[in-house]
Amino acid sequence: MICPVGPGHRPVLVGCAFLAAACVLASCTGSPTPSAAPKTTTTSSTTTTTAPPTTTLPQGVGVPNVVGMKIDLARFYLRTAGFSTVPLNPPCNRGTVPSQSVVASLSIPGRPPNVTVGAQPLAPGTLLPKGTWVGITWSGCYPAGTTVPLVTEHTFAVAVHLLHLAALNWACYSIGGPTTTTTHPATTTTTRPVTTSTASPTSSTTPTSSTTTTTTTTTAPRATTTTTPNTVLSQGTKAGTVVQAGVVVALVMHRCPQ
């Protein structure tokens, strides 16, 4: 770059000085263009941590499945699980295990005094707080049926008693029973003397007379009266048959009690 020199060119000289200084600074601070350097690639990995879901445990205890169980066993399981029981109908118990009712269904009882009003069905396994009242609906007597007892050759009173114990009814049918008379011989003894005379041909003495006793047995008739006993001759339903409670069993006798 050429700047004019002269007295009249002072401002121009000042400008040239500034330009020269700028060129020097540019040459000092500038650097040659470097060759292409290898590029560095940085890979960042992101780790995702999944927190386990929050599990809320259900509150309460599962209601035991006592459907079909007898009275004492059903109450035992429910009370052991922490529930209180209330019957929605009276259970049947005639003093024998086969006569006892079983649990027909469960429910949430209604409010006292009539717990059957508003009762809601309850499925076994439902979670309920301990101390909850569980209503029980009981079956009738002899839920699995009853067995017909053997009453043949028993007296009428014993036969009826056995049927009542099995929760069965009876009906008696008479076929008539006339009194039978049988004649048997009776033995009597009769004594009759027999006289025998003997004489000796060589003796002149008086003939000797001897008496021999002969026993004869005579049979006289004797009457014996036999009365048919008050027993059951046959029964309409075979012993050992399983029937529903309340079935009528027919009793056949010579003469039913009036």
Coordinates of C-alpha atoms in Angstrom, one line a residue:
M1 CA 0.0 0.0 0.0
I2 CA 1.6 3.4 -1.0
C3 CA 0.7 6.6 0.8
P4 CA 1.6 10.0 -0.8
V5 CA 4.2 12.1 1.1
G6 CA 4.0 15.8 1.3
P7 CA 3.0 18.7 3.5
G8 CA -0.4 18.8 2.1
H9 CA -1.1 15.2 2.5
R10 CA -0.9 15.0 6.4
P11 CA -4.5 13.6 6.8
V12 CA -3.8 11.0 4.3
L13 CA -0.6 10.0 6.1
V14 CA -2.5 9.5 9.3
G15 CA -5.1 7.3 7.6
C16 CA -2.3 5.3 6.0
A17 CA -0.7 4.8 9.4
F18 CA -3.8 3.4 10.8
L19 CA -4.3 1.1 7.9
A20 CA -0.7 -0.1 8.3
A21 CA -1.1 -0.8 11.9
A22 CA -4.3 -2.8 11.2
C23 CA -2.4 -4.9 8.7
V24 CA 0.4 -5.6 11.1
L25 CA -2.0 -6.7 13.8
A26 CA -3.9 -8.9 11.4
S27 CA -0.7 -10.6 10.3
C28 CA 0.4 -11.2 13.9
T29 CA -2.9 -12.7 15.1
G30 CA -3.7 -14.7 12.0
S31 CA -2.6 -18.3 11.8
P32 CA -2.5 -20.7 8.9
T33 CA -5.5 -22.8 8.4
P34 CA -4.8 -26.2 10.0
S35 CA -5.4 -29.4 8.3
A36 CA -8.7 -31.2 9.0
A37 CA -8.4 -32.8 12.5
P38 CA -10.2 -36.1 13.3
K39 CA -13.6 -35.6 14.7
T40 CA -14.3 -36.9 18.2
T41 CA -17.8 -38.4 18.7
T42 CA -19.1 -38.6 22.2
T43 CA -21.9 -41.1 22.9
S44 CA -24.0 -40.7 26.0
S45 CA -26.1 -43.5 27.3
T46 CA -29.2 -43.0 29.3
T47 CA -30.1 -45.5 32.0
T48 CA -33.8 -45.7 32.8
T49 CA -34.7 -47.1 36.2
T50 CA -38.3 -48.4 36.6
A51 CA -39.6 -48.2 40.1
P52 CA -41.8 -51.1 41.1
P53 CA -45.5 -50.3 41.2
T54 CA -47.0 -49.6 44.5
T55 CA -49.2 -52.5 45.6
T56 CA -52.0 -51.9 47.9
L57 CA -52.8 -55.0 49.9
P58 CA -56.6 -55.6 50.2
Q59 CA -58.0 -55.1 53.6
G60 CA -59.9 -57.9 55.2
V61 CA -60.1 -61.7 55.5
G62 CA -61.5 -64.1 53.0
V63 CA -64.8 -65.7 54.1
P64 CA -64.3 -69.5 54.4
N65 CA -66.3 -71.7 52.2
V66 CA -68.5 -73.5 54.7
V67 CA -71.4 -74.3 52.3
G68 CA -72.4 -77.9 52.9
M69 CA -70.9 -78.2 56.4
K70 CA -72.7 -79.3 59.5
I71 CA -73.6 -76.9 62.3
D72 CA -70.6 -77.1 64.6
L73 CA -68.0 -77.3 61.9
A74 CA -69.3 -74.4 59.9
R75 CA -69.4 -72.2 63.0
F76 CA -65.9 -73.2 64.0
Y77 CA -64.4 -72.2 60.7
L78 CA -66.2 -68.8 60.5
R79 CA -65.3 -67.9 64.1
T80 CA -61.6 -69.0 63.6
A81 CA -61.4 -66.6 60.7
G82 CA -62.7 -63.8 62.9
F83 CA -66.3 -63.6 61.8
S84 CA -69.5 -63.5 63.9
T85 CA -72.4 -65.7 62.8
V86 CA -76.1 -65.1 62.9
P87 CA -78.7 -67.7 61.7
L88 CA -81.2 -66.5 59.1
N89 CA -83.4 -69.5 59.9
P90 CA -83.3 -72.1 62.7
P91 CA -81.1 -75.2 62.0
C92 CA -82.4 -78.7 62.5
N93 CA -80.9 -81.1 64.9
R94 CA -82.8 -84.2 66.1
G95 CA -80.0 -85.6 68.2
T96 CA -78.2 -87.5 65.4
V97 CA -75.5 -86.4 63.0
P98 CA -77.5 -87.4 59.8
S99 CA -80.4 -85.2 61.1
Q100 CA -78.3 -82.0 61.3
S101 CA -78.8 -79.2 58.8
V102 CA -75.9 -78.0 56.6
V103 CA -75.1 -74.5 55.4
A104 CA -77.2 -73.8 52.4
S105 CA -75.8 -70.3 51.7
L106 CA -74.1 -67.2 53.2
S107 CA -75.1 -63.6 53.2
I108 CA -74.6 -60.2 54.8
P109 CA -77.5 -60.0 57.2
G110 CA -79.8 -57.1 57.4
R111 CA -80.3 -54.8 60.4
P112 CA -81.8 -56.1 63.6
P113 CA -84.4 -57.1 64.7
N114 CA -85.2 -58.8 61.5
V115 CA -81.9 -59.7 60.0
T116 CA -83.5 -61.5 57.0
V117 CA -84.8 -58.2 55.6
G118 CA -82.3 -56.7 53.3
A119 CA -79.8 -59.6 53.5
Q120 CA -77.4 -59.7 50.6
P121 CA -75.8 -62.8 49.1
L122 CA -72.2 -63.4 50.2
A123 CA -69.8 -65.5 48.0
P124 CA -67.2 -67.5 49.8
G125 CA -63.7 -65.9 49.5
T126 CA -65.1 -62.3 49.7
L127 CA -62.7 -60.1 51.8
L128 CA -64.4 -58.7 54.8
P129 CA -63.0 -57.0 58.0
K130 CA -62.7 -59.2 61.0
G131 CA -65.7 -59.1 63.3
T132 CA -68.2 -58.8 60.4
W133 CA -71.5 -60.6 60.9
V134 CA -72.1 -63.4 58.5
G135 CA -75.6 -64.7 58.0
I136 CA -76.1 -68.4 57.6
T137 CA -79.1 -70.0 55.8
W138 CA -79.5 -73.6 57.0
S139 CA -81.0 -76.6 55.1
G140 CA -83.8 -78.7 56.4
C141 CA -83.5 -81.9 58.4
Y142 CA -81.6 -84.8 57.0
P143 CA -80.1 -82.9 54.0
A144 CA -78.5 -86.0 52.6
G145 CA -81.7 -88.1 53.1
T146 CA -82.5 -90.6 55.8
T147 CA -82.2 -94.4 55.9
V148 CA -85.3 -96.5 56.4
P149 CA -84.8 -98.7 59.5
L150 CA -85.7 -102.4 59.8
V151 CA -89.0 -102.5 61.7
T152 CA -90.3 -106.0 60.6
E153 CA -90.8 -108.4 63.6
H154 CA -90.8 -105.4 66.0
T155 CA -93.8 -104.5 68.1
F156 CA -95.8 -101.6 66.9
A157 CA -94.5 -99.2 69.5
V158 CA -90.9 -100.0 68.8
A159 CA -91.4 -99.8 65.0
V160 CA -93.0 -96.3 65.3
H161 CA -90.2 -95.1 67.6
L162 CA -87.5 -96.2 65.1
L163 CA -89.3 -94.5 62.3
H164 CA -89.6 -91.3 64.2
L165 CA -85.9 -91.3 65.0
A166 CA -85.3 -91.5 61.2
A167 CA -87.7 -88.6 60.6
L168 CA -90.1 -90.9 58.8
N169 CA -93.9 -91.2 59.1
W170 CA -95.9 -94.4 59.1
A171 CA -99.2 -95.9 58.0
C172 CA -100.5 -99.2 59.4
Y173 CA -102.5 -101.7 57.4
S174 CA -104.4 -104.7 59.1
I175 CA -104.8 -108.0 57.3
G176 CA -106.9 -109.6 60.1
G177 CA -105.6 -111.9 62.8
P178 CA -108.0 -114.6 64.0
T179 CA -107.2 -116.6 67.1
T180 CA -105.8 -120.1 66.2
T181 CA -106.7 -123.0 68.4
T182 CA -104.5 -126.2 68.4
T183 CA -105.4 -129.5 70.1
H184 CA -102.7 -131.4 71.8
P185 CA -103.2 -134.8 73.6
A186 CA -103.0 -134.9 77.4
T187 CA -101.8 -137.9 79.3
T188 CA -103.7 -139.5 82.3
T189 CA -103.0 -142.7 84.2
T190 CA -105.7 -145.4 85.3
T191 CA -104.9 -148.4 87.6
R192 CA -106.9 -151.6 87.2
P193 CA -106.3 -154.8 89.3
V194 CA -105.9 -158.2 87.5
T195 CA -106.6 -161.5 89.4
T196 CA -104.8 -164.8 88.5
S197 CA -105.6 -168.2 90.1
T198 CA -103.1 -171.1 90.2
A199 CA -103.6 -174.7 91.5
S200 CA -101.1 -177.4 92.2
P201 CA -102.2 -180.9 90.9
T202 CA -100.0 -182.8 93.4
S203 CA -101.2 -180.8 96.5
S204 CA -104.4 -181.2 98.4
T205 CA -104.2 -177.8 99.8
T206 CA -106.4 -174.8 98.9
P207 CA -105.5 -173.1 95.7
T208 CA -103.4 -170.0 96.1
S209 CA -104.9 -166.7 94.7
S210 CA -102.5 -163.8 93.6
T211 CA -103.4 -160.3 92.4
T212 CA -101.3 -158.4 89.8
T213 CA -101.7 -154.6 89.2
T214 CA -101.7 -153.4 85.5
T215 CA -101.3 -149.7 84.5
T216 CA -103.2 -148.5 81.5
T217 CA -102.5 -145.0 79.9
T218 CA -105.5 -143.1 78.5
T219 CA -105.1 -140.0 76.4
A220 CA -107.6 -137.2 76.8
P221 CA -107.8 -134.1 74.6
R222 CA -106.3 -130.7 75.8
A223 CA -107.0 -127.4 74.1
T224 CA -104.2 -124.7 73.7
T225 CA -105.0 -121.2 72.5
T226 CA -102.3 -119.3 70.6
T227 CA -102.7 -115.6 69.9
T228 CA -100.8 -113.8 67.1
P229 CA -98.3 -111.4 68.7
N230 CA -98.6 -107.7 68.1
T231 CA -95.6 -107.4 65.7
V232 CA -95.0 -105.9 62.3
L233 CA -95.3 -108.6 59.6
S234 CA -93.8 -106.5 56.8
Q235 CA -92.9 -103.0 55.8
G236 CA -93.7 -101.1 52.6
T237 CA -90.2 -99.6 52.1
K238 CA -87.2 -101.9 52.2
A239 CA -84.9 -101.4 55.2
G240 CA -81.7 -99.6 54.2
T241 CA -83.3 -97.5 51.5
V242 CA -82.3 -93.8 51.5
V243 CA -85.3 -91.5 51.2
Q244 CA -86.2 -87.9 52.0
A245 CA -87.3 -87.1 55.5
G246 CA -91.0 -87.3 56.1
V247 CA -91.7 -90.2 53.7
V248 CA -94.5 -92.5 54.8
V249 CA -93.5 -96.1 55.5
A250 CA -96.3 -98.7 55.4
L251 CA -96.5 -101.2 58.3
V252 CA -98.5 -104.4 57.7
M253 CA -99.8 -106.2 60.8
H254 CA -102.5 -108.8 61.6
R255 CA -104.3 -106.1 63.5
C256 CA -103.2 -102.5 63.9
P257 CA -103.6 -100.8 67.2
Q258 CA -106.6 -98.6 67.4

